[in-house]
Coordinates of C-alpha atoms and ligand atoms in Angstrom, one line a residue:
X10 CA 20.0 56.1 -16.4
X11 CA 18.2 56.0 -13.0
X12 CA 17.8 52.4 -11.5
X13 CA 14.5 51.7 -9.8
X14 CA 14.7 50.8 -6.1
X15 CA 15.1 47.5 -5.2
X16 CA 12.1 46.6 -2.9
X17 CA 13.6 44.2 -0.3
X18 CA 11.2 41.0 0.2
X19 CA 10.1 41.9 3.7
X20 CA 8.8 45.1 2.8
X21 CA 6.1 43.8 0.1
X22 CA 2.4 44.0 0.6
X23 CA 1.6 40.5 1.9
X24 CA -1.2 39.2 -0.8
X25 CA -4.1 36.9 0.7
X26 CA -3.7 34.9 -2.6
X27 CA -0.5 34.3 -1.7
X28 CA -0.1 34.3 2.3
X29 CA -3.6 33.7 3.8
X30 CA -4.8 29.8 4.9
X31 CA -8.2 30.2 4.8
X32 CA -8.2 31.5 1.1
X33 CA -6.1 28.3 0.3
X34 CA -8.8 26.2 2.1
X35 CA -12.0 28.2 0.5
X36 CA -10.2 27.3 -2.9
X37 CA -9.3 23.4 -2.2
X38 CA -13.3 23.1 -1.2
X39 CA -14.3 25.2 -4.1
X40 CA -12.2 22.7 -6.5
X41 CA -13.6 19.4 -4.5
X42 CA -17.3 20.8 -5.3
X43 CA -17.4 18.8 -8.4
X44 CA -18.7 15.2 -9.9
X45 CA -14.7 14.6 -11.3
X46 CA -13.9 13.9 -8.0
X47 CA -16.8 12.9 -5.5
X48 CA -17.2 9.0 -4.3
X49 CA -18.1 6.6 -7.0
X50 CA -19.8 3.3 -6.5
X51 CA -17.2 1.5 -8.7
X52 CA -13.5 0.2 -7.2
X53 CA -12.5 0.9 -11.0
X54 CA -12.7 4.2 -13.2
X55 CA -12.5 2.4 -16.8
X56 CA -10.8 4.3 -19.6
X57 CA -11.7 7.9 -18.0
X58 CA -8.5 10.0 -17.3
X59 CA -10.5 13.0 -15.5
X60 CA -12.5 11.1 -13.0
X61 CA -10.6 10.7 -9.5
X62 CA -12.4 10.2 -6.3
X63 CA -10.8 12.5 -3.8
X64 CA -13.3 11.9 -1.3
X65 CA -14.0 16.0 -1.2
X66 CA -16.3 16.3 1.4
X67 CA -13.8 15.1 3.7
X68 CA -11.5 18.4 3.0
X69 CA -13.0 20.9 5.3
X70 CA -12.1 18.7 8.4
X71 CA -8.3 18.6 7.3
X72 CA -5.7 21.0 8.6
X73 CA -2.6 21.2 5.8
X74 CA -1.3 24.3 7.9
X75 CA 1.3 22.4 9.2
X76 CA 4.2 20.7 6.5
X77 CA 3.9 16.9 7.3
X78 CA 7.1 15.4 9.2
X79 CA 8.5 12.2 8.0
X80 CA 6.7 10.4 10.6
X81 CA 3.4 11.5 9.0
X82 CA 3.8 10.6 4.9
X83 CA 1.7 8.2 5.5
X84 CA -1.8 9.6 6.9
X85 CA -5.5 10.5 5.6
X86 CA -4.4 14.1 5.4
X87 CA -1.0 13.1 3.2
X88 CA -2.8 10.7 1.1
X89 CA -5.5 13.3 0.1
X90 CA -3.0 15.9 -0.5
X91 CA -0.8 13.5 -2.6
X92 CA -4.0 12.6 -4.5
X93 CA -5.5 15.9 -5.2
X94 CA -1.9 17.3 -6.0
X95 CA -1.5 14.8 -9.1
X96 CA -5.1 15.6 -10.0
X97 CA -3.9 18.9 -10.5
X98 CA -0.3 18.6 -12.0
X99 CA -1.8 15.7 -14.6
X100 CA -4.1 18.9 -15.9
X101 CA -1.0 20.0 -17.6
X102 CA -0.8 16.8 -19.6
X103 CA -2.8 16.1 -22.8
X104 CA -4.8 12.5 -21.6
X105 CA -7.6 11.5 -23.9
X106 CA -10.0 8.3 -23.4
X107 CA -9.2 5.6 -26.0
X108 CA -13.3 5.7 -27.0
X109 CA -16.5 7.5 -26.7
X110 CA -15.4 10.9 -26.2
X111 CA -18.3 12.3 -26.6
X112 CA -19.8 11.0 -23.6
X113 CA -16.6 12.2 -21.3
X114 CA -16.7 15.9 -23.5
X115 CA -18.0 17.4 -20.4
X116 CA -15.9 16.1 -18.3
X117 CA -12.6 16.8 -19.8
X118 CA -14.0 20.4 -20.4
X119 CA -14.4 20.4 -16.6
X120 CA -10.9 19.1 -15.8
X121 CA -9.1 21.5 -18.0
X122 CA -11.7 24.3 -17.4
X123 CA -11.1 28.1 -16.1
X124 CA -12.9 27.3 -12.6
X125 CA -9.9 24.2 -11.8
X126 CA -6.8 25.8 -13.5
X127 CA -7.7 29.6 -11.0
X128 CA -8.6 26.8 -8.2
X129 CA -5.7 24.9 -8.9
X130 CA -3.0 27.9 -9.2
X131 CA -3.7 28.6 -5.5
X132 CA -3.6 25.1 -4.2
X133 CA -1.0 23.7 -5.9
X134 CA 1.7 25.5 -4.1
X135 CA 0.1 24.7 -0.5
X136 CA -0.3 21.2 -0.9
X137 CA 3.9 21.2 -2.5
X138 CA 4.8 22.8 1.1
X139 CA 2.5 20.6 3.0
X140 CA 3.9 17.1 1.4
X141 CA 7.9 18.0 0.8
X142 CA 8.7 20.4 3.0
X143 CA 9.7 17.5 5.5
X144 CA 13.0 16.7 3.0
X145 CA 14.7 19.9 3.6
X146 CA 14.8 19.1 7.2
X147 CA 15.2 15.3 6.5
X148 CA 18.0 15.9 4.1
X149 CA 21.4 17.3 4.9
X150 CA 23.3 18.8 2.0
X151 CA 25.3 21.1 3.9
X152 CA 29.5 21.8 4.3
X153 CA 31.6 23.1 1.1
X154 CA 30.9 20.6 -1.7
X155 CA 33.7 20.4 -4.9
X156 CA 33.9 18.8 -8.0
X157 CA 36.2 16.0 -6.1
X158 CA 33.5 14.9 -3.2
X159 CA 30.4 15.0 -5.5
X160 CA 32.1 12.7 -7.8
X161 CA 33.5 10.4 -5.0
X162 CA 30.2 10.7 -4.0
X163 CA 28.0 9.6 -7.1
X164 CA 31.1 7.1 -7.4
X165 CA 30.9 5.4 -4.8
X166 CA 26.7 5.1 -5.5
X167 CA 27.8 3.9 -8.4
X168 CA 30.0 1.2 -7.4
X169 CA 27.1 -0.2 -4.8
X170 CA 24.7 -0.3 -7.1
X171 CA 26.9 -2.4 -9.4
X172 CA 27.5 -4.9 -6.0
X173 CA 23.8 -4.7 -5.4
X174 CA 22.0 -8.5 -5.5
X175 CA 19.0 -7.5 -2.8
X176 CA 15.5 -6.7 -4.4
X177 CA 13.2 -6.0 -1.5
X178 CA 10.4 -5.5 -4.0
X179 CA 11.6 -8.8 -5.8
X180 CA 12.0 -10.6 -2.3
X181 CA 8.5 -9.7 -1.2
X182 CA 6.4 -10.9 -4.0
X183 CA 7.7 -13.6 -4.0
X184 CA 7.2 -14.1 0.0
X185 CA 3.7 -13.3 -0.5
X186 CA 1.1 -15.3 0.3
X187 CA -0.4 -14.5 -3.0
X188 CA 2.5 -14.0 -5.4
X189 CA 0.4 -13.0 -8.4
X190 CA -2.1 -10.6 -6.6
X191 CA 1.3 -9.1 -5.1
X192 CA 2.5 -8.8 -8.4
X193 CA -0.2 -7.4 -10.1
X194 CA -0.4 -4.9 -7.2
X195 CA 2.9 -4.0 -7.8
X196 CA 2.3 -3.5 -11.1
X197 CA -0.8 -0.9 -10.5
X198 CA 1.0 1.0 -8.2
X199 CA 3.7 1.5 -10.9
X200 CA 1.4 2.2 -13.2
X201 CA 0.5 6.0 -12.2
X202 CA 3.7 6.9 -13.1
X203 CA 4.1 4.3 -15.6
X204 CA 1.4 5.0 -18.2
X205 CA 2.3 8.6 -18.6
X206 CA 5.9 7.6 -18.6
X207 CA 8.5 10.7 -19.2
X208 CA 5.3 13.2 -19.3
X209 CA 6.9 14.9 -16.0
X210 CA 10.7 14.9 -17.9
X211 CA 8.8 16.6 -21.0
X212 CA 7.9 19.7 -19.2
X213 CA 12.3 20.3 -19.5
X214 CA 11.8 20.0 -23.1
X215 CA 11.3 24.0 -23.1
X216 CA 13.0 26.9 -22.5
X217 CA 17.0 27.7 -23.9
X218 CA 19.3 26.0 -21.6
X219 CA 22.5 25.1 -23.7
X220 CA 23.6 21.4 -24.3
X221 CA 22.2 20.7 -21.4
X222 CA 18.9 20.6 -23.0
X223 CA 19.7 18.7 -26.2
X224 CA 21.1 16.0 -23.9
X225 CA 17.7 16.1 -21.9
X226 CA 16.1 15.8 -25.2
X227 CA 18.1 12.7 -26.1
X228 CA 16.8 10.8 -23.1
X229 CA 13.3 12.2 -23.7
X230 CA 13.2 11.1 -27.1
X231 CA 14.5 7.1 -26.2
X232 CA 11.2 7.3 -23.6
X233 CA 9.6 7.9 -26.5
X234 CA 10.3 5.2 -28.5
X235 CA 11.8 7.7 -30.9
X236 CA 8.2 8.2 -32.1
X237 CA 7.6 4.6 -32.9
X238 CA 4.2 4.4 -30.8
X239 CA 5.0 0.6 -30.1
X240 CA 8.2 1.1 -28.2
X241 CA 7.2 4.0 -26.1
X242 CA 7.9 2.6 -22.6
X243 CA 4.4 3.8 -21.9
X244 CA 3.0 1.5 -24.7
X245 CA 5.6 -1.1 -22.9
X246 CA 3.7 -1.4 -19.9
X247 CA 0.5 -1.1 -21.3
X248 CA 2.0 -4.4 -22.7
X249 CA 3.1 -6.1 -19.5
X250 CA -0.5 -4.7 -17.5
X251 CA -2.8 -6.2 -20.4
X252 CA -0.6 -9.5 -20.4
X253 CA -1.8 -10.2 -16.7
X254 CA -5.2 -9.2 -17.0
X255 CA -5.0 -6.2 -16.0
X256 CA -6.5 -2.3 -17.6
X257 CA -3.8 -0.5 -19.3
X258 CA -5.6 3.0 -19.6
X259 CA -4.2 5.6 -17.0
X260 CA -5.8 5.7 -13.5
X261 CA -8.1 2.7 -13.7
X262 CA -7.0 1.7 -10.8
X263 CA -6.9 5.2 -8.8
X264 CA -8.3 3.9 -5.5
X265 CA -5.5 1.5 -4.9
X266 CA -2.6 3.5 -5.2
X267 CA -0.8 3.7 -2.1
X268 CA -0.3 7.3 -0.8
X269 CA 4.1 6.6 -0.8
X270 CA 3.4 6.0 -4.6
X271 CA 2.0 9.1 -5.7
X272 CA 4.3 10.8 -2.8
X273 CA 7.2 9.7 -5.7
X274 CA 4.7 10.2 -8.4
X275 CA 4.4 13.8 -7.2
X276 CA 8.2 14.5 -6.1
X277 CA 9.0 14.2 -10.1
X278 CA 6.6 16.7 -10.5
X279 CA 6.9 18.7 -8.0
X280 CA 11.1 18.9 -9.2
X281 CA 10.3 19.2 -13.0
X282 CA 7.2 21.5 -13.2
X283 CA 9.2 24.4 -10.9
X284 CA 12.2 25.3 -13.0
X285 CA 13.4 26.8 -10.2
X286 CA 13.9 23.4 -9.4
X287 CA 16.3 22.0 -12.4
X288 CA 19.6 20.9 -10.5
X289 CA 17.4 18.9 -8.3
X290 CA 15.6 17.0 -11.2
X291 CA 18.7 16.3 -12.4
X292 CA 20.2 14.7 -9.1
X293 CA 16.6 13.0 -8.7
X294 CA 17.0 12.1 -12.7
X295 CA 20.2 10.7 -12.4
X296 CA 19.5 8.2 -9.1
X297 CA 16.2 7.1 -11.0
X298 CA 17.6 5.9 -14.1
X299 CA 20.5 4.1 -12.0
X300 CA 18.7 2.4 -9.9
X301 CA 16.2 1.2 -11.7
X302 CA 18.8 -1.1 -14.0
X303 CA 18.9 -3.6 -11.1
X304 CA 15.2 -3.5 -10.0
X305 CA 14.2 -3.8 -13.7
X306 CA 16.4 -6.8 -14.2
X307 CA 15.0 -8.3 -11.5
X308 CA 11.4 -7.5 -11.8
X309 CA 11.8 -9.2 -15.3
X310 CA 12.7 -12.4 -14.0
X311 CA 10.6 -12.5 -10.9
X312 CA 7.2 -11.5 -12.7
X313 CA 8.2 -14.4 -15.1
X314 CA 8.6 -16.9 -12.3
X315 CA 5.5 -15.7 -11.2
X316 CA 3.4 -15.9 -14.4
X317 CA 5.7 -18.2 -16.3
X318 CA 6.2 -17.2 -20.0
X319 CA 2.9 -15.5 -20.6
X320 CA 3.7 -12.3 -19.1
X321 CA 4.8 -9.4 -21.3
X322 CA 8.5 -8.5 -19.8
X323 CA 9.6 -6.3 -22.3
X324 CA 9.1 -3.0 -20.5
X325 CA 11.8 -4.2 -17.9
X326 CA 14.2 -5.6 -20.6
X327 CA 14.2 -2.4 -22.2
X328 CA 15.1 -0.6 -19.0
X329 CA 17.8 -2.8 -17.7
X330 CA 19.3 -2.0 -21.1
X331 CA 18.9 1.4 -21.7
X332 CA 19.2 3.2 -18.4
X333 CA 22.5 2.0 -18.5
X334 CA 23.3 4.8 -21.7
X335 CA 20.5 6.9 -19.6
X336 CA 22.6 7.0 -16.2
X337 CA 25.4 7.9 -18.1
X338 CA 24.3 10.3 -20.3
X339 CA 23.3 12.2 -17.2
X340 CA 25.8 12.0 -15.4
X341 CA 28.7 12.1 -17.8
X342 CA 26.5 14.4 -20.0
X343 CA 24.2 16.4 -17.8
X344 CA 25.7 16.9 -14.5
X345 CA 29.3 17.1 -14.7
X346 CA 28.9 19.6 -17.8
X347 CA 25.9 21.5 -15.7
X348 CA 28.6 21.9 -12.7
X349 CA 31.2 23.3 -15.1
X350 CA 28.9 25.8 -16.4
X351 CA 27.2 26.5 -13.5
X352 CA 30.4 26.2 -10.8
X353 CA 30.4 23.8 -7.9
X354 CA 27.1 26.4 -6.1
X355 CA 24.4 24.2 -7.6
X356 CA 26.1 20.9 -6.5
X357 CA 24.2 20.6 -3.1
X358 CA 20.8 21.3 -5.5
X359 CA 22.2 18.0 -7.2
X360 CA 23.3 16.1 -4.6
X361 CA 20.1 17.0 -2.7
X362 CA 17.8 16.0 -5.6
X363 CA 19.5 12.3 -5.7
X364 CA 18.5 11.8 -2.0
X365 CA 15.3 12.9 -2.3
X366 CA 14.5 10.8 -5.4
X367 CA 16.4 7.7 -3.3
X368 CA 14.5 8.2 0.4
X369 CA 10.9 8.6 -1.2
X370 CA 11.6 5.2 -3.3
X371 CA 12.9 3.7 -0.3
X372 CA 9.5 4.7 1.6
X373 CA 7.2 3.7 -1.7
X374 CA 8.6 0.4 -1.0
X375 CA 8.7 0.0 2.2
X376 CA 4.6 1.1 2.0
X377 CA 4.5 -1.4 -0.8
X378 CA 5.6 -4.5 1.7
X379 CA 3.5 -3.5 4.3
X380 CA 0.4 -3.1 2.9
X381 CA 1.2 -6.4 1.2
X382 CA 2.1 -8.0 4.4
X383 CA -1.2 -6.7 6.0
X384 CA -3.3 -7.8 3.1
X385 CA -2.2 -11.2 3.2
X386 CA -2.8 -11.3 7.3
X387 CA -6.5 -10.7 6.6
X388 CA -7.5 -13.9 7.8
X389 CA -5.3 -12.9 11.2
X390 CA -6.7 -9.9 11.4
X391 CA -10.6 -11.1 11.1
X392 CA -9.8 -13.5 13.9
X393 CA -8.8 -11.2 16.2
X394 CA -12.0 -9.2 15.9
X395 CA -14.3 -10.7 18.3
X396 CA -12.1 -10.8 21.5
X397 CA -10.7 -7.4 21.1
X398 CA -14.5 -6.7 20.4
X399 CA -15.6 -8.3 23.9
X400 CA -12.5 -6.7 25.2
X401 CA -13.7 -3.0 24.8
X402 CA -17.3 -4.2 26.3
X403 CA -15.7 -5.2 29.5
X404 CA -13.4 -2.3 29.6
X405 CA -14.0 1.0 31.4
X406 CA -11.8 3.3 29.1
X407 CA -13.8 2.2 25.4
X408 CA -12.1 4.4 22.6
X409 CA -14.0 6.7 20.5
X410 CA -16.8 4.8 18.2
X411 CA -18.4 5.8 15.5
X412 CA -21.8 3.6 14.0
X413 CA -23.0 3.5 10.3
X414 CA -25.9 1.7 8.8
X415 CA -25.4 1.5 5.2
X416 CA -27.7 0.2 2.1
X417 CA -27.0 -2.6 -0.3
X418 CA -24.0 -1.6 -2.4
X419 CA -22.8 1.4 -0.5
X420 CA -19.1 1.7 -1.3
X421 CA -16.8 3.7 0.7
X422 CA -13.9 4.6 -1.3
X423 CA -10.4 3.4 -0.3
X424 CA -8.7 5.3 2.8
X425 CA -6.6 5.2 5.8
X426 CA -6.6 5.8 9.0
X427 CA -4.3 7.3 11.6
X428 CA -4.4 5.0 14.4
X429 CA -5.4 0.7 14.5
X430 CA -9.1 0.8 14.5
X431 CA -11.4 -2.0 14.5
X432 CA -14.7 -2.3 12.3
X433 CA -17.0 -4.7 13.5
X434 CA -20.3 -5.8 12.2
X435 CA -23.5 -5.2 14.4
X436 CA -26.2 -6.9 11.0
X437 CA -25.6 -7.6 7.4
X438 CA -22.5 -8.3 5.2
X439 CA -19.6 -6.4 4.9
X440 CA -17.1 -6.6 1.9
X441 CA -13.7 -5.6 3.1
X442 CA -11.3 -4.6 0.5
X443 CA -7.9 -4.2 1.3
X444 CA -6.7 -4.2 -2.7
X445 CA -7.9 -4.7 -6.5
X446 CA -9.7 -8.0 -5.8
X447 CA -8.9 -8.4 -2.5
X448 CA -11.0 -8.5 -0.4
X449 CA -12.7 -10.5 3.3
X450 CA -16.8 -11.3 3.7
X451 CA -17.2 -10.2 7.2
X452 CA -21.0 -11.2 8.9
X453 CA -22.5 -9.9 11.7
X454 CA -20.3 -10.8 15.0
X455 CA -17.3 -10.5 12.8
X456 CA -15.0 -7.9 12.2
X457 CA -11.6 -6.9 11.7
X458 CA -8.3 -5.2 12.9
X459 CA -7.2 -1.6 10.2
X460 CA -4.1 -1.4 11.0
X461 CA -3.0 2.2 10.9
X462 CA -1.9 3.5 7.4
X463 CA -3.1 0.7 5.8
X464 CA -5.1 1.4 2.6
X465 CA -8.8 -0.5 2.7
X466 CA -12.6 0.2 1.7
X467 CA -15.2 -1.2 1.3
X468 CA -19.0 -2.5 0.3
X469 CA -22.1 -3.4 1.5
X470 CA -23.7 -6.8 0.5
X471 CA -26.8 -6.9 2.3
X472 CA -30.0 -4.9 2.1
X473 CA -28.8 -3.3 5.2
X474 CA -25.7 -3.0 7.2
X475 CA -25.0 -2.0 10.6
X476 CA -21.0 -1.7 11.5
X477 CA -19.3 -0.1 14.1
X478 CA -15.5 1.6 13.7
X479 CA -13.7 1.4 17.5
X480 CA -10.8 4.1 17.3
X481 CA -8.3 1.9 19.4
X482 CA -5.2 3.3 18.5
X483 CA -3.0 0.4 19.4
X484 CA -3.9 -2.9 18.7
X485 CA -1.6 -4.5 21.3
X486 CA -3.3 -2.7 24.0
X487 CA -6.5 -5.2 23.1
X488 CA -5.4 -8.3 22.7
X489 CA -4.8 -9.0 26.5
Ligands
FE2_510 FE1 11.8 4.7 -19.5
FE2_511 FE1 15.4 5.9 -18.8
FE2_512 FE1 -11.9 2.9 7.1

């Protein structure tokens, strides 16, 4: 038998679809042009999985040429990928309003439809280069790993997280200024991932993989609640959101997710929906359930000091219980098997999966207690206003400004910016929001500081409003 000629990768025709920007950037506008995803005039979207303000006519002014460096998660550009990438990943998932479906028909038909799943094909890919390239360089998995070092490696996690008694997410709710609103922010931005619990581990249930896959399927099916619709850990946390007043359907609170939590949100995605990908997921699997034992435990006794007995814990009893079995099952079950079957080659795919998973928590929560430190400065913040305001009059070097005049109402869905900026109000009445209701009044003469990365909108509660935005780039620079 003849064998065809191998065609060595250099020397195939380069496809447009494939290599060209500008038909990536032709397809991310064509996908924006649509009513699923333009500015609303709501902070909520109630009960309507499909509907996601992406702030679309913003795309043609962003360059995702260029991968983003770790120094750069957390900018306008990154937060738009990282939202319009879970927009398209969640359109492999079956999500259903609770009622009226007749009025959302179109809707879903237009999420799901032929014009976003060719849109999406093309994008997808870009916007996975442009948010996590910057771990391959972040992350070192390199020199000979064996058997031996991985599992003095996962070992010795092991053994730390069993030491561990620190809860930075714990310690800063409490430390907030507003415990509660802290909380329930908290809450929210767990909730993306939350709500559609073990959706991204499902799409390992296919294929013909060996044990391997029944022991997947075993974790899977304890997500699941073993089919008992009350003790999903979806339908958990539906519990513990509703018990603090807050929506349980998926996305209500889009607008305030922080762009580090749908980074992570992505990440599992991006690691389980490439199968290509499988060695990772499983490191990334493996340091998940782990470490969530001890943040679990504690989340379940600070959201009860918080609340007091009203709040619905369960979800975080459940998982300070049973990722115990879960981090065992993949490591003793999973990993270790997958390495004998596989040899010691995938081990680095492991290893570098786990770090992954660990570095874009780490940076989810170190977002998290920022923007939760800024939101409770607000009153700081307004009061610097009108002396850096006076400031840039008596300067010779202003910064860039930019003036709007908005009507009654006018919402302008959350955001960030890259540098400090400062928004001060010429006429009229500003709402500023800087979370789910959170928010400052500011009047005319007032204003406030943006800090850079820091997620905010807001609205307009006057017939009229005049407001300035001062590009200042360094607050500090200002205040003298
Ligand atoms: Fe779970
Ligand atoms: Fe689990
Ligand atoms: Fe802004």
């Amino acid at each position: 038998m003849q064998h065809k000629k191998h065609i060595p990768l250099d020397e195939r025709s380069k496809s447009p679809v494939v290599e060209d920007y500008d038909v990536f950037a032709q397809c991310l506008q064509a996908y924006g042009e649509s009513d699923l995803y333009a500015d609303i005039e709501t902070w909520l979207v109630e009960d309507n999985p499909y509907r996601r303000p992406l702030r679309p006519h913003v795309f043609k002014y962003l360059d995702f040429r260029k991968p983003l460096t770790r120094e750069e998660l957390l900018t306008y550009t990154s937060l738009t990928a990282s939202r319009t990438l879970l927009t398209l990943y969640e359109s492999d998932f079956v999500l259903l309003p609770r009622r009226d479906l007749a009025s959302k028909r179109a809707d879903l038909e237009e999420f799901y439809g032929r014009r976003a799943q060719v849109l999406g094909a093309v994008v997808r890919p870009w916007l996975e280069s442009y948010l996590f390239s910057f771990l391959d360089d972040t992350i070192s998995v390199s020199g000979r790993w064996t058997l031996a070092s991985m599992k003095e490696y996962f070992e010795s996690f092991l053994a730390e997280e069993r030491r561990r008694t620190e809860c930075p997410m714990a310690s800063t709710l409490l430390a907030s200024a507003d415990p509660a609103h802290a909380a329930r922010t908290c809450l929210l931005q767990l909730a993306g991932d939350f709500l559609l619990e073990s959706s991204a581990m499902g799409r390992n249930a296919g294929g013909h993989y060996g044990p391997l896959q029944s022991e997947m399927f075993k974790i899977l099916i304890d997500e699941l609640g073993y089919g008992v619709h009350q003790t999903r850990h979806s339908s958990l946390y539906e519990g513990a959101l509703e018990s603090v007043g807050l929506a349980s359907t998926p996305h209500t609170y889009w607008q305030f997710y922080l762009g580090s939590s749908l980074l992570l949100n992505n990440y599992y995605n991006y690691v389980c929906r490439n199968h290509g990908r499988f060695f990772r997921y499983l490191g990334a699997l493996f340091q998940a359930e782990t470490a969530f034992i001890a943040l679990c435990r504690r989340m379940a006794d600070t959201l009860r000091q918080i609340f007091g007995p009203r709040v619905d814990v369960r979800y975080f009893q459940e998982h300070a219980h049973i990722d115990g079995h879960h981090s065992r099952m993949v490591y003793d079950k999973m990993i270790l098997p997958a390495v004998e079957m596989f040899g010691e080659g995938i081990i680095p795919d492991i290893v570098r999966g786990f770090e992954e998973g660990k570095l874009l928590t780490d940076i989810a929560t170190q977002d998290f207690i920022d923007q939760v430190a800024w939101s409770d400065g607000s009153a700081h913040w307004k009061s610097l206003a009108p002396a850096i305001h006076r400031n840039i009059e008596k300067s010779h070097d202003k910064p860039r400004v930019q003036r709007f005049v908005e009507p009654r109402g006018e919402l302008s869905v959350t955001h960030v910016h890259d540098g400090d900026e400062l928004c001060f109000i010429q006429s009229g009445t500003m709402r500023f929001v800087t979370g789910h209701e959170r928010s400052v009044l500011l009047h005319a003469g007032e204003g406030t500081v943006i800090r850079r990365n820091r997620l905010h909108g807001a609205i307009i509660e006057s017939d009229e409003c005049t407001y300035d935005i001062h590009s200042i780039g360094e607050v500090q620079r200002w205040l003298s």
